Amino acid sequence: MPCEGCMEWDNVSTGATTEFLLLGFSELLHLRVLLFLTFLTVHLVTLAGNMMIFMAVVMEPSRPPMLFFLGQLSAVELCYTLVIAPKALLGLAAGGSAISALGCAAQMQLFVALGGAECFLLAAMSYDRYVAVCQPLRYAALMGEGLCLRLALACALGGFAVALGLTVAVFRLPFCQPRRIEHFFCDVPAVLRLACAQGYAAQLPALAACVLLLLLPFLLILASYLCIAVALLGVASPAGRGKAFSTCISHLAVTLLHYGCATFIYIRPTSSYSPARDKVVSLVYTNITPLMYPLIYSLRNKEIRGILRKMLRRKKIGSNQEQRTKTNQETKVELKIEVKLLPAGLCNVRAALGSLRERPMRCPQQPGHGGRSRRGLRAGPPLRPARG
């Protein structure tokens, strides 16, 4: 429906002249310093943890498919936090920050694309667990490097395509004045609240994106784990059943964290929208869950723990070698200084000894041969043994 002060996305009002105001946590100005330091610490720890996992996977020459997908997931989480956290910290420090319409659209596009890629990656990881548990003898043949690369590329392209369609559909809507977003980033529900057209047509792109990015991967994950559960019921040994299920615990925990928050935010009636509650839940899935992922995988995954131990051992060996090299260099410098401080007589003796070493050695003359050398002597007849 039309309203006064609506902003149309046309040639007159472009992304260069239109701005939104991210209010963030403007109602908590008295806690601004504490919140800023807390979020900054969480952001830095999240970056360090995911970077450590990503570097550990990259430095491993022979990595199984699960490690490959884990490296992709860590890379997604790194980009995920870098898209949201800097602008949120800036708004928290200034009590609110302005963002252009083009910048808001870019942030929404990247946020939805990375979130969708993460959903598809979780589905690909669930398929990997299905093959490992249900078809262990064919695991190496089915989960080859080529299939893993194609799955990772399909996850990235699928998330980007759906996010692009959703962003274009949202920013084609007319927005009403004042353009104040009750959030610390350009999330889809918060931006849709500013649209003048409040109806089913405005919510349809978001609903379609939820079906493609949330519901479809969730059904694939559910189907994989139903097959895994059926296969585990056929295992007679409780120890074997527990060992097979333990390989899925990390993935299950991450999936529940991700889908729990995403379902609460995006799959619900619009009448239940609450800005304050949404900001708290968004804090969890944009800061806490990326922080929990490295902890979950490093504690539960034996391969990750082994790789991290190798990295720490290499770092320790490298630091010891550097210390030895530094010590040897200091020793050489001290020796040079001592040589320079030697008295002149000792230096002359050293030079004389060096010249003697360089002279050729001559064989001494044998006494009783008239001063002839060994080369002048003739060999006598061989001695005969005495007869008894």
Short mmCIF file of C-alpha atoms in Angstrom, two decimals:
data_model
loop_
_atom_site.label_atom_id
_atom_site.label_comp_id
_atom_site.label_asym_id
_atom_site.label_seq_id
_atom_site.Cartn_x
_atom_site.Cartn_y
_atom_site.Cartn_z
CA MET A 1 0.00 0.00 0.00
CA PRO A 2 1.31 3.53 -0.67
CA CYS A 3 2.34 5.73 2.23
CA GLU A 4 3.75 9.16 2.82
CA GLY A 5 7.51 9.42 2.60
CA CYS A 6 7.96 6.20 0.65
CA MET A 7 11.29 5.78 -1.06
CA GLU A 8 11.15 4.11 -4.46
CA TRP A 9 14.14 2.32 -5.89
CA ASP A 10 14.46 4.37 -9.07
CA ASN A 11 16.85 6.68 -10.87
CA VAL A 12 15.95 9.65 -8.63
CA SER A 13 16.70 7.90 -5.32
CA THR A 14 19.70 5.68 -5.90
CA GLY A 15 21.97 3.75 -3.59
CA ALA A 16 24.47 6.62 -3.65
CA THR A 17 22.04 9.15 -2.07
CA THR A 18 19.80 6.90 0.08
CA GLU A 19 20.96 5.86 3.53
CA PHE A 20 19.69 3.66 6.32
CA LEU A 21 20.45 4.10 9.99
CA LEU A 22 21.46 0.99 11.92
CA LEU A 23 20.30 1.63 15.46
CA GLY A 24 22.05 -1.40 16.94
CA PHE A 25 21.99 -1.31 20.74
CA SER A 26 21.19 2.38 21.05
CA GLU A 27 18.85 1.63 23.99
CA LEU A 28 21.86 0.31 25.98
CA LEU A 29 24.15 3.31 25.76
CA HIS A 30 25.11 3.01 29.45
CA LEU A 31 26.59 -0.45 28.68
CA ARG A 32 28.24 0.61 25.44
CA VAL A 33 31.86 0.20 26.58
CA LEU A 34 31.25 -3.19 28.19
CA LEU A 35 29.36 -4.50 25.17
CA PHE A 36 32.02 -3.20 22.79
CA LEU A 37 34.86 -4.92 24.66
CA THR A 38 32.86 -8.14 25.00
CA PHE A 39 31.94 -8.31 21.31
CA LEU A 40 35.47 -7.37 20.24
CA THR A 41 36.94 -10.17 22.37
CA VAL A 42 34.43 -12.71 21.05
CA HIS A 43 35.09 -11.57 17.47
CA LEU A 44 38.88 -11.91 17.80
CA VAL A 45 38.65 -15.32 19.47
CA THR A 46 36.24 -16.49 16.75
CA LEU A 47 38.59 -15.33 14.02
CA ALA A 48 41.56 -17.01 15.71
CA GLY A 49 39.75 -20.31 16.23
CA ASN A 50 38.37 -20.60 12.71
CA MET A 51 41.67 -19.45 11.20
CA MET A 52 43.48 -22.13 13.20
CA ILE A 53 41.11 -24.84 11.95
CA PHE A 54 41.37 -23.59 8.36
CA MET A 55 45.20 -23.46 8.42
CA ALA A 56 45.36 -26.89 10.04
CA VAL A 57 43.25 -28.37 7.23
CA VAL A 58 45.20 -26.55 4.50
CA MET A 59 48.59 -27.67 5.85
CA GLU A 60 47.52 -31.32 6.00
CA PRO A 61 48.66 -32.98 2.71
CA SER A 62 46.36 -36.02 2.88
CA ARG A 63 43.00 -34.87 4.21
CA PRO A 64 39.82 -36.99 4.15
CA PRO A 65 36.56 -35.53 2.81
CA MET A 66 35.26 -34.61 6.28
CA LEU A 67 38.36 -32.48 6.91
CA PHE A 68 37.96 -30.87 3.50
CA PHE A 69 34.37 -29.84 4.27
CA LEU A 70 35.43 -28.69 7.73
CA GLY A 71 37.99 -26.38 6.14
CA GLN A 72 35.30 -24.97 3.86
CA LEU A 73 33.01 -24.45 6.85
CA SER A 74 35.73 -22.59 8.76
CA ALA A 75 36.34 -20.35 5.74
CA VAL A 76 32.61 -19.58 5.54
CA GLU A 77 32.53 -18.73 9.26
CA LEU A 78 35.53 -16.42 8.86
CA CYS A 79 33.82 -14.47 6.08
CA TYR A 80 30.51 -14.63 7.98
CA THR A 81 31.89 -12.81 11.00
CA LEU A 82 33.88 -10.32 8.91
CA VAL A 83 30.71 -9.27 7.08
CA ILE A 84 28.77 -8.55 10.29
CA ALA A 85 31.16 -7.77 13.16
CA PRO A 86 33.09 -4.66 11.95
CA LYS A 87 29.96 -2.63 11.17
CA ALA A 88 28.30 -3.82 14.39
CA LEU A 89 31.32 -2.79 16.46
CA LEU A 90 31.40 0.60 14.74
CA GLY A 91 27.72 1.17 15.48
CA LEU A 92 28.21 0.08 19.06
CA ALA A 93 31.09 2.52 19.53
CA ALA A 94 29.20 5.44 17.95
CA GLY A 95 25.71 4.63 19.25
CA GLY A 96 24.42 3.87 15.75
CA SER A 97 25.89 4.00 12.26
CA ALA A 98 24.64 5.06 8.84
CA ILE A 99 24.89 2.72 5.87
CA SER A 100 24.06 3.40 2.24
CA ALA A 101 21.39 1.43 0.46
CA LEU A 102 24.03 -0.13 -1.76
CA GLY A 103 26.13 -1.06 1.27
CA CYS A 104 23.09 -2.48 3.02
CA ALA A 105 22.23 -4.56 -0.05
CA ALA A 106 25.82 -5.82 -0.30
CA GLN A 107 25.82 -6.80 3.37
CA MET A 108 22.51 -8.63 3.01
CA GLN A 109 23.70 -10.39 -0.13
CA LEU A 110 26.94 -11.62 1.48
CA PHE A 111 25.23 -12.58 4.74
CA VAL A 112 22.49 -14.64 3.05
CA ALA A 113 24.94 -16.19 0.55
CA LEU A 114 27.33 -17.32 3.29
CA GLY A 115 24.47 -18.57 5.46
CA GLY A 116 23.03 -20.53 2.53
CA ALA A 117 26.44 -21.98 1.66
CA GLU A 118 26.78 -23.11 5.27
CA CYS A 119 23.39 -24.87 5.11
CA PHE A 120 24.37 -26.68 1.92
CA LEU A 121 27.78 -27.58 3.40
CA LEU A 122 26.08 -29.13 6.42
CA ALA A 123 23.96 -31.20 4.03
CA ALA A 124 27.09 -32.31 2.14
CA MET A 125 28.76 -33.26 5.42
CA SER A 126 25.71 -35.31 6.41
CA TYR A 127 25.98 -37.20 3.11
CA ASP A 128 29.65 -37.84 3.88
CA ARG A 129 28.67 -39.31 7.27
CA TYR A 130 25.99 -41.45 5.58
CA VAL A 131 28.53 -42.96 3.17
CA ALA A 132 31.09 -43.49 5.96
CA VAL A 133 28.61 -45.35 8.21
CA CYS A 134 26.33 -47.13 5.74
CA GLN A 135 28.80 -47.92 2.95
CA PRO A 136 32.26 -47.97 4.56
CA LEU A 137 33.82 -50.28 1.94
CA ARG A 138 32.92 -47.90 -0.89
CA TYR A 139 33.74 -44.72 1.02
CA ALA A 140 37.05 -44.01 -0.73
CA ALA A 141 35.54 -44.66 -4.17
CA LEU A 142 32.38 -42.60 -3.63
CA MET A 143 33.83 -39.63 -1.74
CA GLY A 144 36.68 -38.82 -4.08
CA GLU A 145 38.44 -35.49 -4.34
CA GLY A 146 36.55 -34.56 -7.51
CA LEU A 147 33.14 -35.10 -5.90
CA CYS A 148 34.15 -33.07 -2.83
CA LEU A 149 35.26 -30.16 -5.00
CA ARG A 150 32.04 -30.26 -7.02
CA LEU A 151 29.93 -30.35 -3.85
CA ALA A 152 31.80 -27.38 -2.35
CA LEU A 153 31.41 -25.39 -5.56
CA ALA A 154 27.71 -26.24 -5.78
CA CYS A 155 27.20 -25.10 -2.16
CA ALA A 156 28.85 -21.73 -2.85
CA LEU A 157 27.04 -21.11 -6.14
CA GLY A 158 23.67 -22.22 -4.73
CA GLY A 159 23.93 -19.87 -1.76
CA PHE A 160 25.05 -16.97 -3.94
CA ALA A 161 22.25 -17.43 -6.50
CA VAL A 162 19.46 -17.60 -3.91
CA ALA A 163 20.90 -14.64 -1.98
CA LEU A 164 21.13 -12.53 -5.14
CA GLY A 165 17.48 -13.17 -6.02
CA LEU A 166 16.34 -12.39 -2.47
CA THR A 167 18.38 -9.16 -2.23
CA VAL A 168 17.10 -7.85 -5.56
CA ALA A 169 13.51 -8.66 -4.59
CA VAL A 170 13.81 -6.94 -1.18
CA PHE A 171 15.43 -3.73 -2.45
CA ARG A 172 12.90 -3.33 -5.25
CA LEU A 173 10.27 -2.63 -2.59
CA PRO A 174 9.41 0.97 -1.59
CA PHE A 175 10.66 1.94 1.88
CA CYS A 176 8.92 4.34 4.27
CA GLN A 177 10.42 7.17 6.29
CA PRO A 178 12.20 7.18 8.68
CA ARG A 179 14.62 4.55 7.37
CA ARG A 180 15.82 3.29 10.75
CA ILE A 181 16.72 -0.39 11.01
CA GLU A 182 16.14 -1.84 14.48
CA HIS A 183 19.16 -4.10 14.20
CA PHE A 184 22.95 -4.04 14.18
CA PHE A 185 23.17 -5.25 10.55
CA CYS A 186 20.94 -5.41 7.47
CA ASP A 187 19.04 -8.58 8.25
CA VAL A 188 16.14 -9.55 6.00
CA PRO A 189 13.25 -9.34 8.53
CA ALA A 190 14.51 -6.00 9.89
CA VAL A 191 14.73 -4.43 6.41
CA LEU A 192 11.35 -5.83 5.37
CA ARG A 193 9.79 -4.05 8.33
CA LEU A 194 10.60 -0.74 6.59
CA ALA A 195 8.78 -1.70 3.38
CA CYS A 196 5.60 0.23 2.63
CA ALA A 197 4.01 -2.84 1.05
CA GLN A 198 3.20 -4.98 4.09
CA GLY A 199 1.54 -8.03 2.60
CA TYR A 200 1.99 -11.53 1.28
CA ALA A 201 3.75 -10.30 -1.86
CA ALA A 202 6.48 -8.59 0.15
CA GLN A 203 7.11 -11.72 2.24
CA LEU A 204 7.09 -14.14 -0.71
CA PRO A 205 10.82 -13.76 -1.68
CA ALA A 206 11.89 -14.35 1.92
CA LEU A 207 9.63 -17.41 2.13
CA ALA A 208 11.07 -18.85 -1.09
CA ALA A 209 14.63 -18.28 0.18
CA CYS A 210 13.79 -20.05 3.44
CA VAL A 211 12.47 -23.06 1.55
CA LEU A 212 15.59 -23.29 -0.65
CA LEU A 213 18.25 -22.45 1.94
CA LEU A 214 16.79 -23.91 5.13
CA LEU A 215 14.09 -26.45 4.46
CA LEU A 216 15.68 -28.29 1.52
CA PRO A 217 19.11 -28.86 3.18
CA PHE A 218 17.38 -29.79 6.44
CA LEU A 219 15.37 -32.51 4.68
CA LEU A 220 18.58 -33.87 3.12
CA ILE A 221 20.27 -33.90 6.54
CA LEU A 222 17.24 -35.60 8.09
CA ALA A 223 17.17 -38.27 5.37
CA SER A 224 20.90 -38.97 5.84
CA TYR A 225 20.57 -39.41 9.58
CA LEU A 226 17.48 -41.60 9.24
CA CYS A 227 19.52 -43.94 7.01
CA ILE A 228 22.38 -43.82 9.53
CA ALA A 229 19.98 -44.67 12.39
CA VAL A 230 18.57 -47.65 10.45
CA ALA A 231 22.10 -48.89 9.70
CA LEU A 232 23.16 -48.54 13.35
CA LEU A 233 20.14 -50.54 14.51
CA GLY A 234 21.49 -53.47 12.49
CA VAL A 235 24.87 -53.38 14.31
CA ALA A 236 24.90 -56.09 16.97
CA SER A 237 27.83 -54.80 19.01
CA PRO A 238 27.06 -51.83 21.30
CA ALA A 239 30.72 -50.76 21.10
CA GLY A 240 30.60 -50.69 17.31
CA ARG A 241 27.31 -48.81 17.37
CA GLY A 242 28.73 -46.21 19.75
CA LYS A 243 31.93 -45.83 17.73
CA ALA A 244 29.99 -45.27 14.50
CA PHE A 245 27.65 -42.77 16.12
CA SER A 246 30.54 -40.85 17.74
CA THR A 247 31.74 -39.80 14.28
CA CYS A 248 28.45 -37.91 13.79
CA ILE A 249 28.19 -36.09 17.13
CA SER A 250 30.20 -33.01 16.08
CA HIS A 251 28.19 -32.55 12.91
CA LEU A 252 24.91 -33.03 14.75
CA ALA A 253 25.83 -30.43 17.37
CA VAL A 254 26.78 -27.83 14.75
CA THR A 255 23.62 -28.56 12.74
CA LEU A 256 21.36 -28.15 15.76
CA LEU A 257 23.03 -24.85 16.71
CA HIS A 258 22.76 -23.44 13.21
CA TYR A 259 19.22 -24.56 12.39
CA GLY A 260 17.87 -23.77 15.85
CA CYS A 261 18.74 -20.06 15.56
CA ALA A 262 17.89 -19.79 11.85
CA THR A 263 14.49 -21.41 12.32
CA PHE A 264 13.63 -19.06 15.18
CA ILE A 265 14.50 -15.96 13.13
CA TYR A 266 13.25 -16.78 9.64
CA ILE A 267 10.61 -19.51 9.84
CA ARG A 268 7.86 -17.88 11.90
CA PRO A 269 4.85 -15.58 11.44
CA THR A 270 5.63 -11.91 10.85
CA SER A 271 3.21 -10.95 13.65
CA SER A 272 5.62 -12.42 16.22
CA TYR A 273 8.48 -10.11 15.19
CA SER A 274 10.26 -8.50 18.16
CA PRO A 275 13.33 -6.29 17.46
CA ALA A 276 14.87 -6.70 20.91
CA ARG A 277 14.47 -10.49 20.94
CA ASP A 278 15.70 -10.81 17.35
CA LYS A 279 18.85 -8.85 18.15
CA VAL A 280 19.68 -11.19 21.03
CA VAL A 281 19.16 -14.31 18.89
CA SER A 282 21.15 -12.73 16.05
CA LEU A 283 24.00 -12.13 18.47
CA VAL A 284 24.00 -15.84 19.23
CA TYR A 285 24.16 -17.08 15.64
CA THR A 286 26.53 -14.39 14.37
CA ASN A 287 28.99 -14.47 17.29
CA ILE A 288 28.46 -17.41 19.65
CA THR A 289 27.87 -20.24 17.17
CA PRO A 290 30.93 -19.38 15.02
CA LEU A 291 32.90 -19.34 18.27
CA MET A 292 31.53 -22.75 19.28
CA TYR A 293 32.30 -24.50 15.98
CA PRO A 294 36.11 -24.70 16.45
CA LEU A 295 35.63 -25.84 20.06
CA ILE A 296 33.20 -28.59 19.04
CA TYR A 297 35.35 -29.92 16.23
CA SER A 298 38.66 -29.63 18.08
CA LEU A 299 37.29 -31.47 21.11
CA ARG A 300 35.39 -34.22 19.28
CA ASN A 301 37.43 -34.78 16.12
CA LYS A 302 40.56 -36.91 16.59
CA GLU A 303 41.99 -35.90 13.22
CA ILE A 304 41.74 -32.19 14.04
CA ARG A 305 43.37 -32.78 17.42
CA GLY A 306 46.20 -34.68 15.75
CA ILE A 307 46.76 -31.94 13.15
CA LEU A 308 46.78 -29.25 15.83
CA ARG A 309 49.36 -31.21 17.82
CA LYS A 310 51.53 -31.44 14.69
CA MET A 311 51.25 -27.71 14.15
CA LEU A 312 52.24 -26.96 17.74
CA ARG A 313 55.14 -29.43 17.50
CA ARG A 314 56.38 -27.84 14.29
CA LYS A 315 56.12 -24.40 15.83
CA LYS A 316 58.08 -25.56 18.87
CA ILE A 317 60.79 -27.16 16.72
CA GLY A 318 61.00 -24.03 14.57
CA SER A 319 61.38 -21.80 17.62
CA ASN A 320 64.13 -24.09 19.00
CA GLN A 321 65.99 -23.97 15.68
CA GLU A 322 65.74 -20.20 15.59
CA GLN A 323 67.09 -20.02 19.13
CA ARG A 324 70.01 -22.30 18.20
CA THR A 325 70.78 -20.25 15.10
CA LYS A 326 70.74 -17.07 17.15
CA THR A 327 73.04 -18.65 19.77
CA ASN A 328 75.50 -19.82 17.08
CA GLN A 329 75.58 -16.37 15.51
CA GLU A 330 76.27 -14.78 18.90
CA THR A 331 79.08 -17.32 19.50
CA LYS A 332 80.68 -16.51 16.14
CA VAL A 333 80.57 -12.81 16.89
CA GLU A 334 82.24 -13.38 20.27
CA LEU A 335 84.98 -15.49 18.64
CA LYS A 336 85.67 -12.79 16.07
CA ILE A 337 85.97 -10.20 18.84
CA GLU A 338 88.39 -12.44 20.77
CA VAL A 339 90.57 -12.98 17.68
CA LYS A 340 90.78 -9.24 17.14
CA LEU A 341 91.92 -8.76 20.74
CA LEU A 342 94.81 -11.30 20.52
CA PRO A 343 98.31 -9.87 21.04
CA ALA A 344 100.47 -9.28 18.02
CA GLY A 345 102.93 -12.09 18.97
CA LEU A 346 100.24 -14.73 19.00
CA CYS A 347 98.94 -13.47 15.70
CA ASN A 348 102.48 -13.83 14.22
CA VAL A 349 102.76 -17.38 15.58
CA ARG A 350 99.42 -18.21 14.06
CA ALA A 351 100.58 -16.82 10.70
CA ALA A 352 103.80 -18.85 10.89
CA LEU A 353 101.89 -22.03 11.66
CA GLY A 354 99.60 -21.35 8.72
CA SER A 355 102.60 -20.91 6.38
CA LEU A 356 104.13 -24.18 7.63
CA ARG A 357 100.92 -26.02 6.83
CA GLU A 358 100.97 -24.65 3.32
CA ARG A 359 104.62 -25.84 2.61
CA PRO A 360 105.05 -29.27 0.95
CA MET A 361 106.34 -32.09 3.15
CA ARG A 362 109.75 -33.66 2.23
CA CYS A 363 110.84 -37.19 3.16
CA PRO A 364 113.82 -37.34 5.55
CA GLN A 365 117.09 -38.96 4.39
CA GLN A 366 117.96 -42.47 5.67
CA PRO A 367 121.29 -42.74 7.51
CA GLY A 368 123.98 -45.09 6.16
CA HIS A 369 123.17 -44.69 2.48
CA GLY A 370 125.67 -42.03 1.65
CA GLY A 371 123.20 -39.27 1.65
CA ARG A 372 121.05 -40.88 -1.06
CA SER A 373 117.35 -40.78 -0.88
CA ARG A 374 115.03 -43.75 -0.88
CA ARG A 375 114.44 -43.38 -4.58
CA GLY A 376 118.18 -44.02 -5.19
CA LEU A 377 118.26 -47.34 -3.32
CA ARG A 378 118.01 -50.62 -5.17
CA ALA A 379 116.11 -53.53 -3.87
CA GLY A 380 118.38 -56.43 -2.74
CA PRO A 381 117.78 -60.14 -3.32
CA PRO A 382 115.01 -61.71 -1.28
CA LEU A 383 116.07 -63.40 1.95
CA ARG A 384 116.13 -67.20 1.97
CA PRO A 385 114.94 -69.10 4.99
CA ALA A 386 117.67 -70.83 7.00
CA ARG A 387 117.85 -74.63 6.82
CA GLY A 388 117.50 -76.48 10.04
#
